[in-house]
Structures are given as structure tokens and as C-alpha cells.
Amino acid sequence: MSAVYLDFNATAPVRPQAREAMNRVLDRVGNPSSVHAAGRAARSELEQAREAVAALVGVVPGSVTFTSGGTEASALAIESAVSAKFERILLGATEHDAVWEAAHVAGLPVEVWPVEGNGVADLAWLDEALARPGRALVCLMMANNETGVLQPVAEAGERVRAADGWLHVDAVQAAGKIAIDFSGLQADTLALSAHKLGGPQGVGALVAGTRATLARRQHGGGQERGRRAGTENLPGIAAFAAAAREALAGIEALAAQAAWRDALQARLEAAGATALGKAVARLPQTLCVAADGWSSETQVMVMDLAGVMVSAGAACSSGKVKSSRTVEAMGRPDLAACSIRISGGWSSTEADWVRAGDVWLEAQARRRPKIKEVA
Ligand code: PLP
């Protein structure tokens, strides 16, 4: 039986259209900054790609700055707010490390904005926090990478704007999975990453509204309007654009995957697992489940041995599993080392989701119930 990949939130398989775009660019010579014909063709490729990425979130192409990924996009946003003399950071409790770590080294006081038990940020807390003195950079992700829970970004945007703050939205997981209209969010900056939507790793973008002045993060030849110097990663950018076009066209189809996800959720819950964030709006292809006393690491390993690839709730680059800050913030520290994330996407089938359930349930049945791996 062939392996099942249900770890799209870590990285999605590259879409054929993205591969084709990358190969097309690699087969041609040309630096977008060169004035000759090859350079002009490369420039045209770059600007067409910018249009496609802009269309993903409903902005004009000039709002898009290409970066090396979602991490750099959020770093650029946070550093820009620091340069613009914002005085403090209100940081969502379930933010990805890309934002969490960058916020903590920004040199400004950080206050963690709590979530309620379902993983949704508490807007009453935000109201109180914004009423305190000091212009605030507010960081709120659009969709959580572990649970898929959607945050009230537009509601936050309205409040942050009224308080003359800066709202940065990490939309790395949401983009290409649900519709995004940047202007409706009243956000100032928004981070995107190609490899979560079927493009290659190592390319992303920061979208900036008219109120945001971006800092010059990388100095040099003045590319990306001086905001990020260095010859553009044109093969990656072209592939990002191709993936973005396909993802945008496939949003409705992806929404239907919620039925397969929900069916799996019901099977696992019937066997005693806890589904996290299930009572609120979530990405359609993400399921976070915890099994009390059964470590995330073991669950991932036994599923992998049976040919199904999923993730622990939170993984770090070393491949080691650490306990989930998201699950802890949701008031379930007891489950933070026992949660796994199952995430599908554009190429997943119903059979993949069924197989994940079969494998998990078989492994669970083999466990000796009295042995607790997590104290
Ligand atoms: N933000 C979120 C929510 C993510 O899930 C990830 C990737 O795991 C990132 C940011 C980082 O993106 P990139 O890998 O493109 O740097």
C-alpha cells in the first residue's frame, strides 16, 4: 500500500503547475534587473507573479514584497513596526514561532494576548490592552497551524485601527485554504508562504497596506523597491504564483474536505480522543486530536510505521517534538504533549483520511491501556 501524506500544514506537495513554472523559468536566462531582452522577460515574469500573489489576498501588486518565506515576511513586518516607533507588542498566545520569537527579540515590551478554551483570541482582553498607553503592534494569526482555528482578525483590525496601532497577520496557514480579502481585515501587514499552498519551500511574501512603512531589512542592490535587496528568487517566485493561482481556484473544492476530516474526527472521538478547536470555525483540512496519556511522538511514530505521515502538535526544526504552546494556551496543558495534527490538502483523497483513522485506531487498540507514557 502506498504511503499516505497528511502533513500539508508542515509542507504541501508541490503542485504540477508550480513545478512547470519553476522549470520554465530555470530553462531561461535573465536577471529581472538587466535591461536587455532576457532581463525584460524575467522582469515581466516577476511582475506577473506579483499580480497572482496579490490576487490571492485581493490587493494591488505593489503591496507585495517577496521574501524567503513566511518567517522572513513576519520578521520584516515586526522590524518595520519597531522602526516606525511602535512602543509595545500584543502577541497572540497561539502564534507560530516565526512571529513569537521575532516579537520577543524585537526590543519592545511584549504582552501575551490570551485565547479562550476553543483557541480563539479574547477580544475583550484586546479592548483593555489597547486602552493602555503606547502605540501597539498587534500580532494575530489568521489560522492556527496546529488546530486550524480561525482568529477574529477583522474584529481585531477594526479595534487596532481605531487605536492607531499596527496589525500584523500571519496568514501562512490560511492563504489558499480559505478566501482572504486583505482590505476587509483592516490589517497593516500580512505574511504568506509558498510551500503551504503547493509552491516550493524558501519563498514567501509580505503584503503591506498603505499605512505600513516597511523597513529596509536587507541592504544592497535595491530590489523589491529597496525593501529587500538581492536578486529575486525568480524560479521560486514564479512557482509560488502558479501555486497561488491553483490554490485560489481550488478553495471551494478544499472546503469539501471538511466532511472527510469530520468523519475521521468522529471516529477518533468515539475511541476517546479529544478534538481541539472543533466548536469554532477552522480550516477545512486540519484536525488536531489529543489522546490522554499517549505521547504525540509515539502516535506520530506508530502511524509513520504504518505508512501514514502526520505531525505532532508542534515540531521544531531538529525533528524533536516539544509540547504544544497552542494546546497549553487553550487551557489543556494535560494534553499538550499528547496532540497530533492531521492535515490534508489539494491532492488528498477520502481514502487517505479513512486510512489515517484505521491506522490510529489499530495502534490504539494495540496499546496496553494501563501504561501511561505521559505522566
Ligand atoms: N507561520 C505559520 C502559521 C506557519 O505554520 C509557518 C510554517 O510552519 C510559518 C509561519 C513559517 O513559514 P516558512 O516556513 O515559510 O518560513
XYZ file of C-alpha atoms and ligand atoms in Angstrom:
391
model
C 0.000 0.000 0.000
C 1.437 3.410 -0.879
C 2.240 5.898 1.872
C -0.330 8.472 2.902
C 0.840 12.053 3.410
C -1.398 14.087 5.713
C 1.022 16.755 6.835
C 0.155 19.590 4.473
C 0.370 22.174 7.257
C 4.068 21.334 7.530
C 4.559 21.484 3.785
C 2.212 20.704 0.907
C 3.289 18.614 -2.067
C 4.378 20.852 -4.945
C 1.579 21.294 -7.453
C 2.357 20.266 -11.047
C 1.650 23.815 -12.246
C 4.236 25.155 -9.782
C 6.834 22.645 -10.927
C 6.126 23.551 -14.550
C 6.513 27.285 -13.814
C 9.771 26.721 -11.982
C 11.198 24.629 -14.813
C 10.089 27.178 -17.384
C 11.992 29.930 -15.577
C 15.039 27.742 -14.967
C 15.183 26.970 -18.667
C 15.576 30.664 -19.486
C 18.365 33.054 -18.617
C 17.640 36.535 -17.298
C 18.008 38.751 -14.259
C 14.955 40.959 -13.663
C 17.313 43.932 -13.162
C 19.002 43.561 -16.572
C 17.847 45.905 -19.309
C 18.285 43.551 -22.282
C 15.560 41.322 -23.709
C 16.252 38.388 -21.369
C 16.203 40.724 -18.384
C 12.963 42.311 -19.500
C 11.369 38.874 -19.884
C 12.488 37.979 -16.368
C 11.077 41.261 -15.051
C 7.789 40.563 -16.764
C 7.705 37.079 -15.190
C 8.352 38.648 -11.777
C 5.606 41.239 -12.134
C 3.085 38.686 -13.389
C 3.906 36.575 -10.362
C 3.366 39.577 -8.122
C -0.087 40.032 -9.658
C -1.012 36.411 -8.960
C 0.131 36.556 -5.332
C -1.649 39.891 -4.877
C -4.853 38.348 -6.260
C -4.695 35.623 -3.618
C -5.479 38.199 -0.940
C -7.221 40.857 -3.055
C -4.563 43.578 -3.087
C -2.798 45.612 -5.755
C 0.525 44.096 -6.880
C 2.548 46.974 -5.420
C 1.564 45.816 -1.930
C 3.542 42.574 -2.302
C 7.195 42.216 -1.274
C 8.719 38.812 -1.982
C 10.738 37.216 0.804
C 12.393 33.894 1.564
C 9.247 32.596 3.270
C 6.693 33.205 5.973
C 9.301 33.575 8.702
C 11.113 36.391 6.931
C 7.834 38.066 5.995
C 6.777 38.271 9.649
C 10.261 39.389 10.722
C 10.103 42.186 8.151
C 6.710 43.284 9.467
C 7.787 43.261 13.102
C 11.080 45.042 12.426
C 9.213 47.616 10.352
C 6.831 48.362 13.212
C 9.799 48.766 15.546
C 11.433 51.191 13.080
C 8.149 53.082 12.878
C 8.425 53.683 16.641
C 5.658 51.437 17.855
C 6.115 51.059 21.583
C 4.812 47.643 22.617
C 3.672 44.330 21.203
C 0.428 42.497 21.910
C 1.170 38.946 20.846
C -1.393 36.214 20.228
C -0.868 33.298 22.617
C -1.002 30.698 19.849
C 1.227 32.446 17.304
C 3.712 30.342 15.369
C 7.342 30.571 16.496
C 8.085 32.665 13.394
C 6.113 35.502 14.980
C 6.535 34.538 18.640
C 10.324 34.524 18.559
C 10.641 37.603 16.341
C 8.346 39.521 18.688
C 10.388 38.500 21.715
C 13.664 39.767 20.243
C 12.182 42.999 18.885
C 13.276 45.006 21.926
C 9.763 46.118 22.880
C 7.660 45.060 25.871
C 5.540 42.039 24.929
C 2.159 41.194 26.417
C 0.656 37.825 25.529
C -2.914 38.058 24.300
C -4.769 35.020 25.681
C -7.151 32.727 23.841
C -10.322 31.195 25.167
C -10.681 27.429 25.615
C -11.596 26.953 21.969
C -8.396 28.662 20.822
C -9.992 31.952 19.744
C -8.322 35.188 20.881
C -10.226 37.084 23.571
C -11.351 40.411 22.090
C -12.343 41.850 25.478
C -8.704 41.456 26.546
C -7.640 43.318 23.403
C -10.004 46.203 24.160
C -8.469 46.618 27.603
C -4.919 46.257 26.330
C -5.394 48.807 23.559
C -6.819 51.296 26.056
C -3.479 51.324 27.883
C -0.894 53.914 26.788
C 1.604 53.252 23.981
C 1.080 52.597 20.264
C 0.832 48.856 19.843
C 1.936 46.354 17.247
C -0.662 43.599 17.466
C 0.167 40.150 16.088
C -2.729 37.832 15.375
C -2.527 34.841 13.070
C -5.365 34.110 10.689
C -5.429 30.326 11.126
C -3.535 28.281 13.659
C -1.061 25.789 12.246
C -1.930 23.056 14.761
C -5.686 23.299 15.220
C -6.689 25.257 12.114
C -8.746 27.556 14.376
C -9.558 30.870 12.672
C -8.972 34.069 14.586
C -11.256 37.126 14.619
C -8.831 39.130 12.514
C -11.322 41.621 11.053
C -12.750 42.379 14.511
C -9.238 42.909 15.799
C -8.365 45.027 12.765
C -11.164 47.461 13.468
C -10.044 47.883 17.070
C -6.350 48.163 16.269
C -7.001 50.772 13.619
C -9.174 52.828 15.974
C -6.306 52.760 18.491
C -3.787 53.827 15.827
C -1.954 50.527 16.158
C -0.360 48.176 13.607
C -1.977 44.795 12.984
C 0.270 42.076 11.626
C -1.455 38.925 10.424
C 0.376 35.659 9.856
C -1.776 34.166 7.105
C 0.708 31.446 6.197
C -1.710 28.619 7.006
C -4.888 30.339 5.854
C -3.782 31.521 2.422
C -5.003 29.316 -0.384
C -7.193 27.329 2.010
C -9.854 29.954 2.712
C -10.716 33.198 0.915
C -8.823 36.256 2.163
C -9.703 39.870 1.453
C -6.887 41.972 2.879
C -8.786 45.270 2.826
C -11.696 43.771 4.775
C -9.327 42.820 7.575
C -8.082 46.368 8.183
C -4.688 44.818 8.750
C -1.421 46.599 8.088
C 0.756 43.663 7.100
C 0.119 40.024 6.244
C 2.594 37.174 5.807
C 2.384 34.435 3.163
C 4.430 31.335 2.384
C 4.533 29.366 -0.867
C 5.185 25.898 0.477
C 1.967 25.703 2.475
C -0.151 26.059 -0.641
C 1.678 23.860 -3.120
C 4.613 26.046 -4.085
C 8.260 25.466 -3.238
C 9.932 25.975 0.123
C 12.008 29.108 0.666
C 9.718 31.714 -0.866
C 7.003 33.871 0.611
C 5.726 37.416 0.661
C 4.765 40.256 2.916
C 1.644 42.169 1.941
C 1.626 45.737 3.265
C -1.248 48.206 3.336
C -0.884 51.910 2.691
C -0.411 52.788 6.384
C 2.592 50.499 6.817
C 6.072 51.747 6.039
C 8.367 48.798 5.551
C 11.899 48.968 6.871
C 14.888 48.176 4.672
C 15.663 44.791 6.081
C 18.279 43.719 3.585
C 20.580 46.302 2.009
C 22.175 46.041 -1.414
C 21.015 46.386 -4.992
C 17.643 47.906 -4.204
C 15.401 45.058 -5.387
C 11.819 44.884 -4.161
C 11.740 48.688 -4.093
C 14.662 48.763 -1.735
C 12.856 46.780 0.946
C 14.651 43.519 0.330
C 17.782 43.715 -1.759
C 19.244 40.708 -3.563
C 18.487 39.143 -6.930
C 14.990 37.775 -6.730
C 14.374 34.025 -6.445
C 12.560 34.079 -9.766
C 12.063 30.296 -10.212
C 10.614 30.090 -6.714
C 8.503 33.207 -7.149
C 7.066 32.005 -10.468
C 6.227 28.667 -8.868
C 4.679 30.443 -5.862
C 2.465 32.402 -8.264
C 1.388 29.274 -10.142
C 0.547 27.565 -6.858
C -1.343 30.647 -5.660
C -3.486 30.664 -8.829
C -4.330 26.990 -8.398
C -4.995 27.325 -4.684
C -7.345 30.248 -5.269
C -9.240 28.267 -7.902
C -9.446 25.272 -5.570
C -10.735 26.902 -2.393
C -14.272 25.582 -2.832
C -13.058 22.070 -3.549
C -10.875 22.179 -0.457
C -13.833 23.275 1.678
C -15.485 19.956 0.855
C -12.604 18.161 2.552
C -14.111 19.186 5.898
C -16.558 16.279 5.555
C -13.677 13.764 5.393
C -11.928 15.500 8.289
C -15.116 15.483 10.366
C -15.695 11.802 9.681
C -12.210 10.998 10.948
C -12.725 13.247 13.948
C -15.920 11.379 14.851
C -14.144 8.003 14.647
C -11.283 9.134 16.874
C -13.572 10.831 19.367
C -15.647 7.666 19.619
C -12.413 5.944 20.663
C -11.799 8.515 23.408
C -9.662 11.155 21.655
C -10.249 14.860 22.237
C -10.605 17.066 19.145
C -9.233 20.545 19.815
C -10.925 23.667 18.455
C -13.798 21.712 16.950
C -16.548 24.004 18.235
C -15.341 27.040 16.288
C -14.570 27.890 12.668
C -11.490 26.017 11.462
C -9.550 25.388 8.297
C -11.390 22.634 6.413
C -8.445 20.263 6.159
C -6.919 20.385 9.634
C -7.622 18.121 12.592
C -5.866 18.359 15.953
C -6.626 15.456 18.266
C -5.188 14.508 21.613
C -5.171 11.134 23.322
C -4.637 11.457 27.046
C -1.534 9.565 28.156
C -0.352 8.673 24.629
C 2.530 10.914 23.643
C 2.417 12.837 20.379
C 5.778 11.424 19.440
C 4.627 7.816 19.814
C 1.415 8.437 17.909
C 3.335 10.005 15.045
C 5.860 7.160 15.044
C 3.356 4.326 15.029
C 1.365 5.978 12.267
C 4.540 6.531 10.276
C 5.490 2.869 10.653
C 2.083 2.016 9.219
C 2.698 4.374 6.281
C 0.706 7.440 7.350
C 2.596 10.700 7.829
C 1.176 13.239 10.270
C 2.738 15.663 12.762
C 2.945 16.153 16.453
C 1.046 19.254 17.513
C 4.230 21.275 17.420
C 7.517 20.215 15.934
C 10.752 22.103 15.845
C 13.431 22.042 13.200
C 15.547 19.437 14.980
C 12.756 16.940 14.414
C 12.244 16.626 18.168
C 8.739 17.030 19.450
C 8.049 19.662 22.046
C 4.849 20.163 23.923
C 2.311 22.367 22.197
C 2.139 26.002 23.274
C -1.168 26.259 21.422
C -2.786 23.425 23.352
C -1.419 24.824 26.620
C -2.829 28.257 25.799
C -6.209 26.605 25.214
C -6.168 25.600 28.877
C -5.250 21.951 28.265
C -1.650 21.565 29.480
C -2.591 17.961 30.257
C -2.938 17.311 26.522
C -0.082 19.496 25.257
C 2.314 16.577 24.828
C -0.351 14.213 23.525
C -1.752 16.036 20.498
C -1.251 15.257 16.852
C -2.139 17.215 13.757
C -3.585 15.579 10.685
C -3.716 17.938 7.728
C -4.683 17.282 4.126
C -4.820 19.431 1.044
C -5.087 19.726 -2.687
C -4.044 16.161 -3.529
C -5.588 14.327 -0.564
C -8.320 11.761 -1.083
C -11.085 10.492 1.134
C -9.223 7.166 1.285
C -6.225 8.981 2.846
C -8.382 10.275 5.696
C -10.005 6.880 6.203
C -6.610 5.163 6.280
C -5.334 7.625 8.890
C -8.259 6.638 11.084
C -7.745 2.903 10.517
C -4.073 3.135 11.420
C -4.615 5.279 14.506
C -7.396 3.046 15.811
C -5.387 -0.120 15.211
C -2.414 1.350 17.058
C -4.618 2.479 19.892
C -6.151 -0.979 20.216
C -2.651 -2.485 20.473
C -1.679 -0.234 23.384
C -1.799 -1.660 26.858
C -4.237 0.766 28.451
C -2.655 0.742 31.902
C 0.713 2.062 30.712
C 0.844 5.830 30.731
C 3.653 7.312 28.673
C 2.924 10.839 29.715
C 2.732 11.438 33.432
N 3.584 30.850 10.252
C 2.869 29.722 10.343
C 1.498 29.771 10.926
C 3.416 28.513 9.917
O 2.705 27.390 10.025
C 4.723 28.510 9.375
C 5.356 27.241 8.927
O 5.267 26.232 9.606
C 5.420 29.723 9.268
C 4.814 30.875 9.719
C 6.796 29.795 8.693
O 6.767 29.835 7.287
P 8.082 29.487 6.446
O 8.338 28.040 6.649
O 7.732 29.807 5.024
O 9.168 30.354 6.950
